[in-house]
Coordinates of C-alpha atoms and ligand atoms in Angstrom, one line a residue:
Chain A
X1 CA 24.6 -11.1 -37.6
X2 CA 21.5 -12.2 -35.9
X3 CA 18.6 -9.8 -35.2
X4 CA 18.1 -8.3 -31.7
X5 CA 14.5 -8.4 -32.4
X6 CA 13.0 -11.1 -34.6
X7 CA 9.4 -11.2 -35.6
X8 CA 7.8 -13.8 -37.7
X9 CA 4.4 -14.4 -39.2
X10 CA 2.8 -11.9 -36.6
X11 CA -1.1 -11.6 -36.9
X12 CA -3.6 -9.7 -34.7
X13 CA -7.4 -9.5 -35.6
X14 CA -9.9 -7.6 -33.4
X15 CA -13.3 -9.1 -34.2
X16 CA -12.5 -10.0 -37.7
X17 CA -10.7 -6.8 -38.4
X18 CA -6.9 -7.4 -39.4
X19 CA -4.8 -4.9 -37.5
X20 CA -1.6 -7.0 -38.0
X21 CA -1.2 -9.1 -41.3
X22 CA 1.5 -11.6 -41.5
X23 CA 4.2 -9.2 -40.4
X24 CA 7.9 -10.4 -40.4
X25 CA 10.6 -8.1 -39.4
X26 CA 14.0 -8.0 -37.9
X27 CA 15.8 -5.3 -36.1
X28 CA 19.4 -5.2 -35.5
X29 CA 21.2 -4.0 -32.6
X30 CA 22.1 -0.4 -32.7
X31 CA 19.6 0.3 -35.3
X32 CA 17.4 3.5 -35.4
X33 CA 14.2 2.2 -37.1
X34 CA 11.1 4.0 -37.9
X35 CA 7.7 2.5 -38.8
X36 CA 5.6 4.7 -40.7
X37 CA 2.2 4.5 -42.3
X38 CA -1.3 6.1 -42.3
X39 CA -3.6 6.5 -39.4
X40 CA -5.1 3.1 -38.3
X41 CA -2.3 1.4 -40.2
X42 CA -1.6 -0.9 -37.3
X43 CA 1.7 0.8 -35.8
X44 CA 0.5 1.0 -32.2
X45 CA -0.9 -2.7 -32.3
X46 CA 2.5 -3.7 -33.4
X47 CA 4.3 -2.2 -30.6
X48 CA 1.5 -3.4 -28.6
X49 CA 2.1 -7.1 -29.7
X50 CA 6.0 -6.6 -29.0
X51 CA 5.7 -5.4 -25.5
X52 CA 2.9 -7.8 -24.2
X53 CA 0.0 -5.5 -24.3
X54 CA -1.6 -7.4 -26.7
X55 CA -1.2 -11.3 -27.4
X56 CA -0.5 -12.2 -31.2
X57 CA -3.2 -14.7 -32.7
X58 CA -0.4 -16.0 -34.6
X59 CA 3.4 -15.7 -35.0
X60 CA 6.5 -15.2 -33.0
X61 CA 8.3 -12.4 -31.3
X62 CA 11.9 -13.1 -30.0
X63 CA 14.3 -10.6 -28.3
X64 CA 17.9 -11.7 -28.2
X65 CA 16.6 -15.1 -28.7
X66 CA 14.0 -15.3 -25.9
X67 CA 10.4 -15.9 -27.1
X68 CA 8.4 -12.9 -25.8
X69 CA 4.8 -14.1 -27.0
X70 CA 3.4 -15.4 -23.5
X71 CA 5.3 -12.7 -21.4
X72 CA 3.3 -10.3 -19.6
X73 CA 4.6 -6.7 -20.0
X74 CA 6.4 -6.4 -16.8
X75 CA 8.7 -9.5 -17.6
X76 CA 9.2 -8.1 -21.1
X77 CA 10.7 -4.7 -19.6
X78 CA 13.0 -6.6 -17.5
X79 CA 14.4 -8.2 -20.4
X80 CA 15.4 -4.8 -21.7
X81 CA 12.5 -3.4 -23.9
X82 CA 10.8 -0.2 -22.8
X83 CA 8.2 2.0 -24.5
X84 CA 6.6 5.1 -24.4
X85 CA 2.9 5.7 -25.5
X86 CA 1.1 7.4 -28.1
X87 CA -1.9 8.4 -25.7
X88 CA -0.3 10.0 -22.7
X89 CA 0.1 7.1 -19.9
X90 CA 1.6 8.7 -16.9
X91 CA 0.5 9.0 -12.9
X92 CA -1.5 12.1 -13.2
X93 CA -1.6 12.8 -9.5
X94 CA 2.1 12.0 -8.7
X95 CA 4.5 14.8 -9.1
X96 CA 6.9 14.6 -12.4
X97 CA 9.4 13.9 -10.1
X98 CA 7.8 10.6 -8.6
X99 CA 6.6 9.5 -12.0
X100 CA 10.4 9.0 -12.9
X101 CA 11.3 7.9 -9.4
X102 CA 8.7 5.0 -9.3
X103 CA 10.3 3.6 -12.5
X104 CA 13.7 3.7 -11.1
X105 CA 12.5 1.9 -8.0
X106 CA 10.6 -0.6 -10.1
X107 CA 13.7 -1.0 -12.3
X108 CA 16.0 -1.8 -9.2
X109 CA 13.3 -4.2 -7.8
X110 CA 12.8 -2.1 -4.7
X111 CA 8.9 -2.2 -5.1
X112 CA 9.1 -5.0 -2.4
X113 CA 10.9 -2.8 0.0
X114 CA 8.6 -2.1 2.8
X115 CA 10.9 0.1 4.9
X116 CA 13.0 2.4 2.8
X117 CA 11.3 5.6 2.2
X118 CA 10.3 5.7 -1.4
X119 CA 10.8 9.3 -1.9
X120 CA 14.4 9.2 -0.9
X121 CA 15.4 6.7 -3.5
X122 CA 17.1 7.3 -6.6
X123 CA 17.0 11.3 -6.2
X124 CA 19.9 11.9 -8.3
X125 CA 19.1 9.5 -10.8
X126 CA 15.6 11.0 -11.4
X127 CA 17.1 14.4 -11.7
X128 CA 19.5 13.4 -14.2
X129 CA 16.7 12.0 -16.2
X130 CA 14.4 14.9 -16.0
X131 CA 17.3 17.1 -16.9
X132 CA 18.1 14.9 -20.0
X133 CA 14.4 15.3 -21.2
X134 CA 14.1 19.1 -20.2
X135 CA 11.7 18.5 -17.4
X136 CA 13.9 19.6 -14.6
X137 CA 12.2 22.9 -13.8
X138 CA 8.7 21.1 -13.5
X139 CA 9.9 18.3 -11.3
X140 CA 7.5 19.2 -8.4
X141 CA 4.6 19.9 -10.6
X142 CA 1.6 17.4 -10.6
X143 CA 2.3 15.4 -13.7
X144 CA -1.6 15.4 -14.9
X145 CA -1.3 19.4 -14.8
X146 CA 1.6 19.6 -17.5
X147 CA 1.1 20.5 -21.0
X148 CA 0.7 17.8 -23.4
X149 CA 3.9 18.2 -24.9
X150 CA 5.5 18.2 -21.5
X151 CA 3.8 15.0 -20.7
X152 CA 4.9 13.5 -23.9
X153 CA 8.5 14.2 -22.6
X154 CA 7.6 12.7 -19.3
X155 CA 6.7 9.5 -21.3
X156 CA 10.0 9.7 -22.5
X157 CA 11.7 9.9 -19.3
X158 CA 9.7 7.3 -17.7
X159 CA 10.6 4.8 -20.8
X160 CA 14.3 5.7 -20.1
X161 CA 14.1 4.8 -16.6
X162 CA 13.8 1.3 -17.1
X163 CA 17.5 1.4 -18.9
X164 CA 16.5 -0.6 -21.9
X165 CA 18.5 -1.7 -24.5
X166 CA 15.5 -1.8 -26.9
X167 CA 13.5 1.4 -26.9
X168 CA 10.1 1.7 -28.5
X169 CA 8.6 5.3 -29.0
X170 CA 5.0 5.6 -30.1
X171 CA 4.8 9.2 -31.8
X172 CA 7.2 10.6 -29.4
X173 CA 6.3 14.0 -30.6
X174 CA 2.8 14.0 -31.4
X175 CA 1.1 17.0 -30.1
X176 CA 4.1 19.1 -29.3
X177 CA 5.0 22.5 -30.8
X178 CA 7.8 22.6 -33.2
X179 CA 10.3 23.8 -30.9
X180 CA 9.4 20.9 -28.4
X181 CA 9.7 18.5 -31.3
X182 CA 13.1 19.6 -32.1
X183 CA 14.2 19.6 -28.7
X184 CA 12.7 16.1 -27.9
X185 CA 14.1 14.6 -31.3
X186 CA 17.5 16.1 -30.3
X187 CA 17.6 14.7 -26.6
X188 CA 16.4 11.1 -28.3
X189 CA 19.4 11.2 -30.6
X190 CA 21.7 12.1 -28.0
X191 CA 20.4 9.3 -25.7
X192 CA 20.3 6.7 -28.3
X193 CA 24.0 7.4 -29.1
X194 CA 25.3 7.7 -25.5
X195 CA 23.8 4.7 -24.3
X196 CA 24.1 2.7 -27.6
X197 CA 20.4 2.2 -27.6
X198 CA 18.5 0.2 -30.4
X199 CA 15.5 2.6 -31.3
X200 CA 12.3 1.5 -32.9
X201 CA 9.7 4.5 -33.3
X202 CA 6.7 5.6 -35.0
X203 CA 5.9 9.1 -36.3
X204 CA 3.9 11.2 -38.5
X205 CA 6.2 13.8 -38.7
X206 CA 8.4 13.1 -41.8
X207 CA 11.1 15.7 -41.2
X208 CA 11.7 13.6 -37.8
X209 CA 11.5 10.5 -39.6
X210 CA 14.0 11.2 -42.3
X211 CA 16.2 13.0 -39.9
X212 CA 17.0 10.4 -37.7
X213 CA 15.8 7.0 -39.1
X214 CA 18.6 4.7 -40.5
X215 CA 15.8 2.3 -41.6
X216 CA 12.3 2.7 -42.4
X217 CA 9.2 0.1 -42.7
X218 CA 6.0 1.1 -44.0
X219 CA 2.9 -0.3 -42.5
X220 CA -0.3 -0.3 -44.5
X221 CA -3.7 -2.1 -43.4
X222 CA -1.6 -4.1 -41.1
X223 CA 1.1 -5.1 -43.7
X224 CA 4.5 -3.9 -44.1
X225 CA 4.7 -3.1 -47.6
X226 CA 8.4 -1.7 -47.9
X227 CA 11.4 -1.6 -45.7
X228 CA 14.8 -0.5 -46.2
X229 CA 17.1 2.5 -46.4
X230 CA 15.3 6.0 -46.1
X231 CA 16.2 6.8 -49.9
X232 CA 14.7 3.7 -51.0
X233 CA 11.6 3.9 -49.2
X234 CA 11.0 7.5 -50.4
X235 CA 11.2 6.5 -53.9
X236 CA 9.1 3.3 -53.6
X237 CA 6.2 4.0 -55.9
X238 CA 3.7 1.9 -53.6
X239 CA 4.8 3.9 -50.8
X240 CA 4.3 7.1 -52.5
X241 CA 0.8 6.1 -53.4
X242 CA -0.3 4.7 -50.3
X243 CA 1.3 7.2 -47.8
X244 CA 4.1 9.6 -48.5
X245 CA 1.7 11.1 -51.5
X246 CA -0.3 12.6 -49.1
X247 CA 2.3 14.2 -47.0
X248 CA 3.7 15.9 -50.1
X249 CA 2.6 19.4 -48.5
X250 CA 3.3 18.4 -45.1
Chain B
X1 CA 11.4 9.5 7.3
X2 CA 8.6 11.7 8.7
X3 CA 9.6 15.3 9.0
X4 CA 10.6 16.6 12.5
X5 CA 7.3 18.6 12.6
X6 CA 5.4 15.4 11.8
X7 CA 7.4 13.4 14.5
X8 CA 6.8 16.1 17.1
X9 CA 3.2 16.5 16.3
X10 CA 2.6 12.8 16.8
X11 CA 4.4 12.6 20.0
X12 CA 2.5 15.5 21.3
X13 CA -0.9 13.6 20.4
X14 CA 0.2 10.4 22.0
X15 CA 1.4 12.3 25.0
X16 CA -2.0 14.1 25.5
X17 CA -3.7 11.2 24.9
X18 CA -1.9 9.3 27.5
X19 CA -2.7 12.1 30.1
X20 CA -6.4 11.7 29.5
X21 CA -7.1 9.2 32.2
X22 CA -5.8 12.0 34.7
X23 CA -8.5 14.2 33.8
X24 CA -11.0 12.4 31.8
X25 CA -14.3 10.3 32.9
X26 CA -14.6 6.8 32.5
X27 CA -16.8 7.6 29.4
X28 CA -14.3 9.8 27.9
X29 CA -11.5 7.1 28.3
X30 CA -13.9 4.5 26.8
X31 CA -15.0 6.5 24.0
X32 CA -11.2 7.2 23.0
X33 CA -10.3 3.6 23.3
X34 CA -13.2 2.8 20.8
X35 CA -11.9 5.6 18.6
X36 CA -8.2 4.5 18.6
X37 CA -9.3 1.0 17.6
X38 CA -11.6 2.4 14.5
X39 CA -8.7 4.7 13.6
X40 CA -6.4 1.6 13.2
X41 CA -9.1 -0.4 11.4
X42 CA -9.8 2.4 9.0
X43 CA -6.0 3.4 8.3
X44 CA -5.5 -0.5 7.3
X45 CA -8.4 -0.4 4.7
X46 CA -7.0 2.8 3.3
X47 CA -3.7 0.7 2.4
X48 CA -6.3 -0.8 -0.2
X49 CA -8.4 2.0 -1.1
X50 CA -6.1 5.3 -1.1
X51 CA -2.8 3.8 -1.6
X52 CA -3.7 0.9 -3.9
X53 CA -6.9 2.2 -5.7
X54 CA -8.7 -1.0 -4.8
X55 CA -12.3 -0.8 -3.0
X56 CA -13.0 -3.5 -0.5
X57 CA -16.5 -4.0 0.7
X58 CA -15.5 -6.7 3.0
X59 CA -12.9 -5.5 5.4
X60 CA -14.9 -6.3 8.5
X61 CA -14.1 -10.0 7.7
X62 CA -10.3 -9.4 8.9
X63 CA -11.3 -7.4 11.8
X64 CA -13.8 -10.3 13.0
X65 CA -11.2 -13.0 12.5
X66 CA -8.6 -11.1 14.4
X67 CA -11.4 -10.3 16.9
X68 CA -12.7 -14.0 17.4
X69 CA -9.1 -15.8 17.1
X70 CA -7.7 -13.5 19.8
X71 CA -10.7 -13.9 22.0
X72 CA -11.0 -17.8 21.5
X73 CA -7.1 -18.4 22.0
X74 CA -7.4 -16.3 25.1
X75 CA -10.4 -17.7 26.5
X76 CA -11.0 -21.2 25.0
X77 CA -7.5 -22.3 24.8
X78 CA -6.0 -20.1 27.6
X79 CA -3.0 -18.8 25.6
X80 CA -1.2 -15.8 27.2
X81 CA -1.9 -12.5 25.3
X82 CA 1.5 -12.3 24.1
X83 CA 0.6 -15.3 22.1
X84 CA -2.8 -15.2 21.5
X85 CA -2.6 -11.4 20.1
X86 CA 0.4 -12.1 17.3
X87 CA -1.3 -15.5 16.3
X88 CA -4.7 -13.8 15.9
X89 CA -3.0 -11.2 13.8
X90 CA -1.2 -13.8 12.0
X91 CA -4.2 -15.5 10.8
X92 CA -6.1 -12.5 9.9
X93 CA -3.2 -11.7 7.6
X94 CA -3.2 -15.4 6.2
X95 CA -6.8 -15.5 5.6
X96 CA -6.5 -12.1 3.8
X97 CA -3.7 -13.6 1.7
X98 CA -5.8 -16.6 0.6
X99 CA -8.8 -14.3 0.1
X100 CA -6.7 -11.9 -1.8
X101 CA -5.2 -14.4 -4.2
X102 CA -8.6 -14.7 -5.7
X103 CA -9.9 -11.1 -5.4
X104 CA -6.7 -9.5 -6.9
X105 CA -7.4 -11.5 -10.2
X106 CA -10.4 -9.0 -10.6
X107 CA -10.5 -5.3 -10.4
X108 CA -12.9 -2.4 -9.9
X109 CA -16.4 -3.5 -8.8
X110 CA -15.8 -7.0 -9.6
X111 CA -12.9 -7.1 -6.8
X112 CA -15.2 -5.3 -4.6
X113 CA -17.9 -8.0 -5.0
X114 CA -15.6 -10.6 -4.2
X115 CA -14.2 -9.2 -1.1
X116 CA -18.1 -8.9 0.0
X117 CA -18.8 -12.5 -1.0
X118 CA -15.8 -13.6 1.1
X119 CA -16.9 -11.5 4.0
X120 CA -20.3 -13.1 4.2
X121 CA -18.6 -16.5 4.1
X122 CA -16.4 -15.2 7.1
X123 CA -19.8 -14.2 8.7
X124 CA -21.6 -17.4 7.8
X125 CA -18.7 -19.5 9.5
X126 CA -18.8 -17.2 12.7
X127 CA -22.8 -17.8 12.6
X128 CA -22.7 -21.7 12.0
X129 CA -19.7 -22.6 14.0
X130 CA -21.5 -22.4 17.2
X131 CA -19.3 -24.7 19.4
X132 CA -16.1 -22.3 18.7
X133 CA -17.6 -19.1 18.2
X134 CA -20.8 -19.0 20.0
X135 CA -22.9 -18.4 16.8
X136 CA -25.6 -15.7 17.1
X137 CA -25.0 -15.7 20.8
X138 CA -21.8 -14.1 20.1
X139 CA -18.4 -14.9 22.0
X140 CA -18.5 -13.7 25.4
X141 CA -17.0 -13.7 28.7
X142 CA -13.2 -13.3 27.2
X143 CA -10.6 -14.2 29.8
X144 CA -8.5 -10.7 30.1
X145 CA -5.0 -10.9 31.6
X146 CA -5.3 -9.0 34.8
X147 CA -2.7 -6.1 33.6
X148 CA -5.4 -4.8 31.2
X149 CA -8.7 -6.0 32.5
X150 CA -9.1 -2.4 34.0
X151 CA -10.5 0.3 31.6
X152 CA -7.6 2.4 32.2
X153 CA -5.1 -0.3 31.8
X154 CA -6.7 -1.4 28.6
X155 CA -6.9 2.1 27.5
X156 CA -3.0 2.4 27.6
X157 CA -2.6 -1.2 26.0
X158 CA -4.6 0.1 23.2
X159 CA -2.8 3.5 22.8
X160 CA 0.5 1.8 22.5
X161 CA -0.7 -1.1 20.3
X162 CA -2.5 1.5 18.1
X163 CA 0.5 3.9 18.1
X164 CA 3.0 1.0 17.0
X165 CA 0.5 -0.1 14.4
X166 CA 0.1 3.2 13.0
X167 CA 4.0 3.8 12.8
X168 CA 4.3 0.6 11.2
X169 CA 1.4 1.5 8.7
X170 CA 3.1 5.0 8.1
X171 CA 6.4 3.4 7.2
X172 CA 4.9 0.7 4.8
X173 CA 2.6 3.4 3.1
X174 CA 5.7 5.7 2.5
X175 CA 8.1 3.2 1.8
X176 CA 9.1 2.4 -1.8
X177 CA 6.6 -0.5 -1.8
X178 CA 4.1 2.4 -0.7
X179 CA 5.1 4.8 -3.7
X180 CA 4.7 1.8 -6.1
X181 CA 1.1 1.2 -4.8
X182 CA 0.3 4.6 -5.5
X183 CA 1.6 4.2 -8.7
X184 CA -0.5 1.3 -9.4
X185 CA -3.4 3.2 -8.3
X186 CA -2.8 6.2 -10.6
X187 CA -2.3 4.1 -13.6
X188 CA -1.9 0.2 -13.3
X189 CA -1.1 -0.4 -16.9
X190 CA 1.8 1.8 -16.9
X191 CA 3.2 0.5 -13.8
X192 CA 3.1 -3.0 -15.4
X193 CA 5.2 -1.1 -18.1
X194 CA 8.0 -0.2 -15.8
X195 CA 8.3 -3.8 -14.6
X196 CA 5.9 -3.8 -11.7
X197 CA 3.8 -7.0 -11.1
X198 CA 0.8 -5.3 -10.2
X199 CA -1.2 -8.5 -9.2
X200 CA 1.4 -9.5 -6.8
X201 CA 1.8 -5.9 -5.3
X202 CA -2.0 -5.7 -4.9
X203 CA -2.2 -9.0 -3.3
X204 CA 0.7 -8.1 -0.7
X205 CA -1.4 -4.8 -0.2
X206 CA -4.6 -6.9 0.4
X207 CA -2.5 -9.1 2.9
X208 CA -1.1 -5.9 4.7
X209 CA -4.7 -4.2 5.1
X210 CA -6.1 -7.6 6.4
X211 CA -3.2 -7.9 8.9
X212 CA -3.6 -4.7 10.5
X213 CA -7.5 -4.8 10.2
X214 CA -7.2 -8.0 12.4
X215 CA -5.0 -6.3 15.0
X216 CA -7.9 -3.8 15.3
X217 CA -10.4 -6.6 15.5
X218 CA -8.4 -8.1 18.3
X219 CA -8.3 -4.9 20.1
X220 CA -12.1 -4.6 19.8
X221 CA -12.9 -8.0 21.0
X222 CA -11.0 -7.8 24.1
X223 CA -12.2 -4.2 24.7
X224 CA -15.8 -5.4 24.6
X225 CA -15.2 -8.7 26.3
X226 CA -16.9 -10.3 23.6
X227 CA -17.3 -10.7 19.7
X228 CA -20.5 -10.9 17.9
X229 CA -21.5 -12.1 14.4
X230 CA -22.5 -8.5 13.6
X231 CA -18.8 -7.3 13.6
X232 CA -18.3 -9.5 10.6
X233 CA -21.5 -8.0 8.9
X234 CA -21.3 -6.1 5.9
X235 CA -22.6 -3.0 7.5
X236 CA -19.5 -3.1 9.6
X237 CA -17.4 -3.1 6.3
X238 CA -19.5 -0.1 5.1
X239 CA -18.9 1.7 8.1
X240 CA -15.3 1.5 7.9
X241 CA -15.6 2.3 4.4
X242 CA -17.4 5.5 5.2
X243 CA -14.7 6.4 7.9
X244 CA -12.0 6.3 5.2
X245 CA -13.9 8.4 2.5
X246 CA -15.0 10.7 4.9
X247 CA -11.4 11.5 6.2
X248 CA -10.2 11.3 2.8
X249 CA -8.4 8.6 1.2
X250 CA -5.4 10.5 -0.3
X251 CA -3.6 11.3 2.7
X252 CA -2.2 8.9 5.2
X253 CA -3.9 10.5 8.2
X254 CA -7.3 11.1 6.6
X255 CA -8.7 7.9 7.7
X256 CA -8.0 8.5 11.2
X257 CA -9.7 11.7 11.3
X258 CA -12.7 10.1 9.6
X259 CA -12.8 7.3 12.2
X260 CA -12.9 9.7 14.9
X261 CA -15.6 11.8 13.6
X262 CA -17.6 9.2 12.2
X263 CA -17.4 7.3 15.6
X264 CA -18.3 10.3 17.7
X265 CA -20.9 11.3 15.6
X266 CA -22.7 8.1 16.0
X267 CA -22.0 7.7 19.5
X268 CA -23.7 11.4 20.2
X269 CA -26.6 10.8 17.5
X270 CA -27.7 7.6 19.3
X271 CA -27.9 9.5 22.4
X272 CA -30.6 11.6 21.1
X273 CA -32.3 9.9 18.3
X274 CA -32.8 6.2 16.9
X275 CA -32.1 7.5 13.3
X276 CA -28.4 7.0 13.0
X277 CA -28.9 5.5 9.7
X278 CA -30.5 8.6 8.3
X279 CA -27.7 10.8 9.6
X280 CA -25.1 8.2 8.2
X281 CA -26.9 8.5 4.6
X282 CA -26.8 12.3 5.1
X283 CA -23.0 12.1 5.7
X284 CA -22.5 10.0 2.6
X285 CA -24.4 12.5 0.7
X286 CA -22.3 15.1 1.9
X287 CA -19.1 13.2 1.1
X288 CA -20.3 12.3 -2.3
X289 CA -21.7 15.8 -3.2
X290 CA -19.1 18.3 -1.7
X291 CA -16.4 16.4 0.1
X292 CA -14.8 13.9 -2.8
X293 CA -11.5 14.0 -0.9
X294 CA -12.8 13.9 2.6
X295 CA -12.2 16.3 5.5
X296 CA -8.5 16.5 4.9
X297 CA -9.2 17.3 1.1
X298 CA -11.7 20.1 2.5
X299 CA -8.7 21.4 4.9
X300 CA -6.2 21.5 2.1
X301 CA -8.6 23.6 0.0
X302 CA -9.3 25.7 2.7
X303 CA -5.6 26.3 3.4
X304 CA -5.2 27.0 -0.5
X305 CA -3.3 24.0 -1.5
X306 CA -4.1 21.2 -3.8
X307 CA -5.6 17.8 -3.0
X308 CA -2.6 16.0 -4.0
X309 CA -1.3 12.9 -2.0
Ligands
ATP401 N1 -8.0 -2.9 -28.8 C1 -8.3 -2.7 -30.1 N2 -9.9 -3.1 -30.3 C2 -10.3 -2.8 -31.3 N3 -9.7 -2.3 -32.8 C3 -8.5 -1.9 -32.2 C4 -7.7 -1.9 -31.1 N4 -6.6 -1.5 -31.1 C5 -6.7 -1.1 -32.4 N5 -7.9 -1.2 -33.1 C6 -7.9 -1.0 -34.5 O1 -6.7 -1.3 -35.4 C7 -6.6 -0.6 -36.4 C8 -5.0 -0.4 -36.1 O2 -5.0 0.5 -34.9 P1 -3.6 1.0 -34.5 O3 -3.8 2.1 -33.2 O4 -2.6 0.1 -34.4 O5 -2.9 2.3 -35.7 P2 -2.0 3.2 -35.7 O6 -1.3 3.0 -37.0 O7 -1.0 3.3 -34.3 O8 -2.9 4.4 -36.0 P3 -2.5 6.1 -35.7 O9 -1.4 6.6 -36.8 O10 -3.8 6.7 -35.8 O11 -2.0 6.0 -34.2 C9 -7.5 0.5 -36.4 O12 -8.4 0.3 -37.2 C10 -7.9 0.5 -34.9 O13 -9.3 0.9 -34.9
MG402 MG1 -0.7 4.8 -33.1

């Protein structure tokens, strides 16, 4: 079986600092895969390289056989890869509803329609997505005024609106209350199952990681130092030393 | 679709304006004609500023191109208005498309500076191309079709054209396209990640703005029976920018209010003092210090609502 996402020899440096070091990585269709590692390990950079936010110095990224390296984000989204952001990245002065609605408009390629009233489009689809992530009650609130945890949920809804086959979530529950974390992870799990999504995510909360990941890769100083089934990774001495050890109490 | 309330309110405003010649003096009619033209000009700029989040310092360029082109086609080439006006508008839109192609490669202050640079080029062309534009003597003696050569006829012509222009801009700004522009204004990075080619969209917004700016310019030239290089000068771009800011960039009708208030203030101030630039400075000061979202924002705050677009 060939991988859905195939990454080979990926490098990225920032002014001499190596953030991604010779990373090779295969992701199979349907897999739920976690990328873990300490702060500054290069997890977000890795996502940025996949989604076209950053251009790698070297190496290749291919999705279902297509080379992504020279594509801008908007083209990569259209191939079926959507992401959420670790740092809130929404439209703060639009309503929660409009935040999702505009993603559906873009997904349908209707952003070039100069005549159809934008706010009348995809009302049902938007409503369904908001219900899915638990934001229906806040639909008409200004997105920038939501609590941090709810803005994270909105991140997720916007990413889902692009109807991806591969979903990348960068710390989807960071900053959420334990209750919000539980709800969000439950809905992510349901959505992934219902839509048959392939999921690649980063997360510092180990209960979340070991709760839903089928495979785990560990990044450290920009390198993948271990990759495999959760139990194998958990017991890897190197991983224990650089990362999981410090989470022994967490 | 606009709500019924909005439709009825707009219809009442247009009707009241249409009744103006029955009651008003020539002075009132001329002043209203000017306000209507500036309202369209300011609204066209706000497609870029309020809806797309790109500040242009060179919007007078398209106003001038529309104005000169319509004037020249009517007078030098003897085209009928029904051809000259659309051709002038299309030309302004085409030039905006060419200029915009380069400008949207940049953002923020660099974008603004490039729009200014191109507008100065347009001014230079109007100044240097004397045999066509009249240079610094201006292009005067525009041949007007008989039907609209009287000031009342011209008022009605302007009213209908501006109303149609505003209606078209309303539809565009509230379309799926318009909502996507607002998303780009709010967060252009995220807009890219939902599959929007933000550069293409900004380019289209630039072209729309230039096209309608050209329409306003064409109306302006015919109204004054002439176009002058000052109409392409950067002060003209600054003036319309202030109209937009004064009215409020986050609402559709804000720029209309801004255009009316600023133009009336200017006209009255000029009757009493030669210090309009000073007054303008004070107005700017007030906008920056206390009216960040313009008069519309103020009205919303007074009514106890947020300043959301
Ligand atoms: N655009 C950038 N310019 C310069 N340095 C950067 C840039 N982006 C990331 N870095 C650096 O690269 C390293 C990896 O950062 P990255 O954000 O990928 O880490 P991370 O694993 O996501 O960390 P965290 O768990 O804190 O989110 C860090 O040292 C960071 O400072
Ligand atoms: Mg990160």
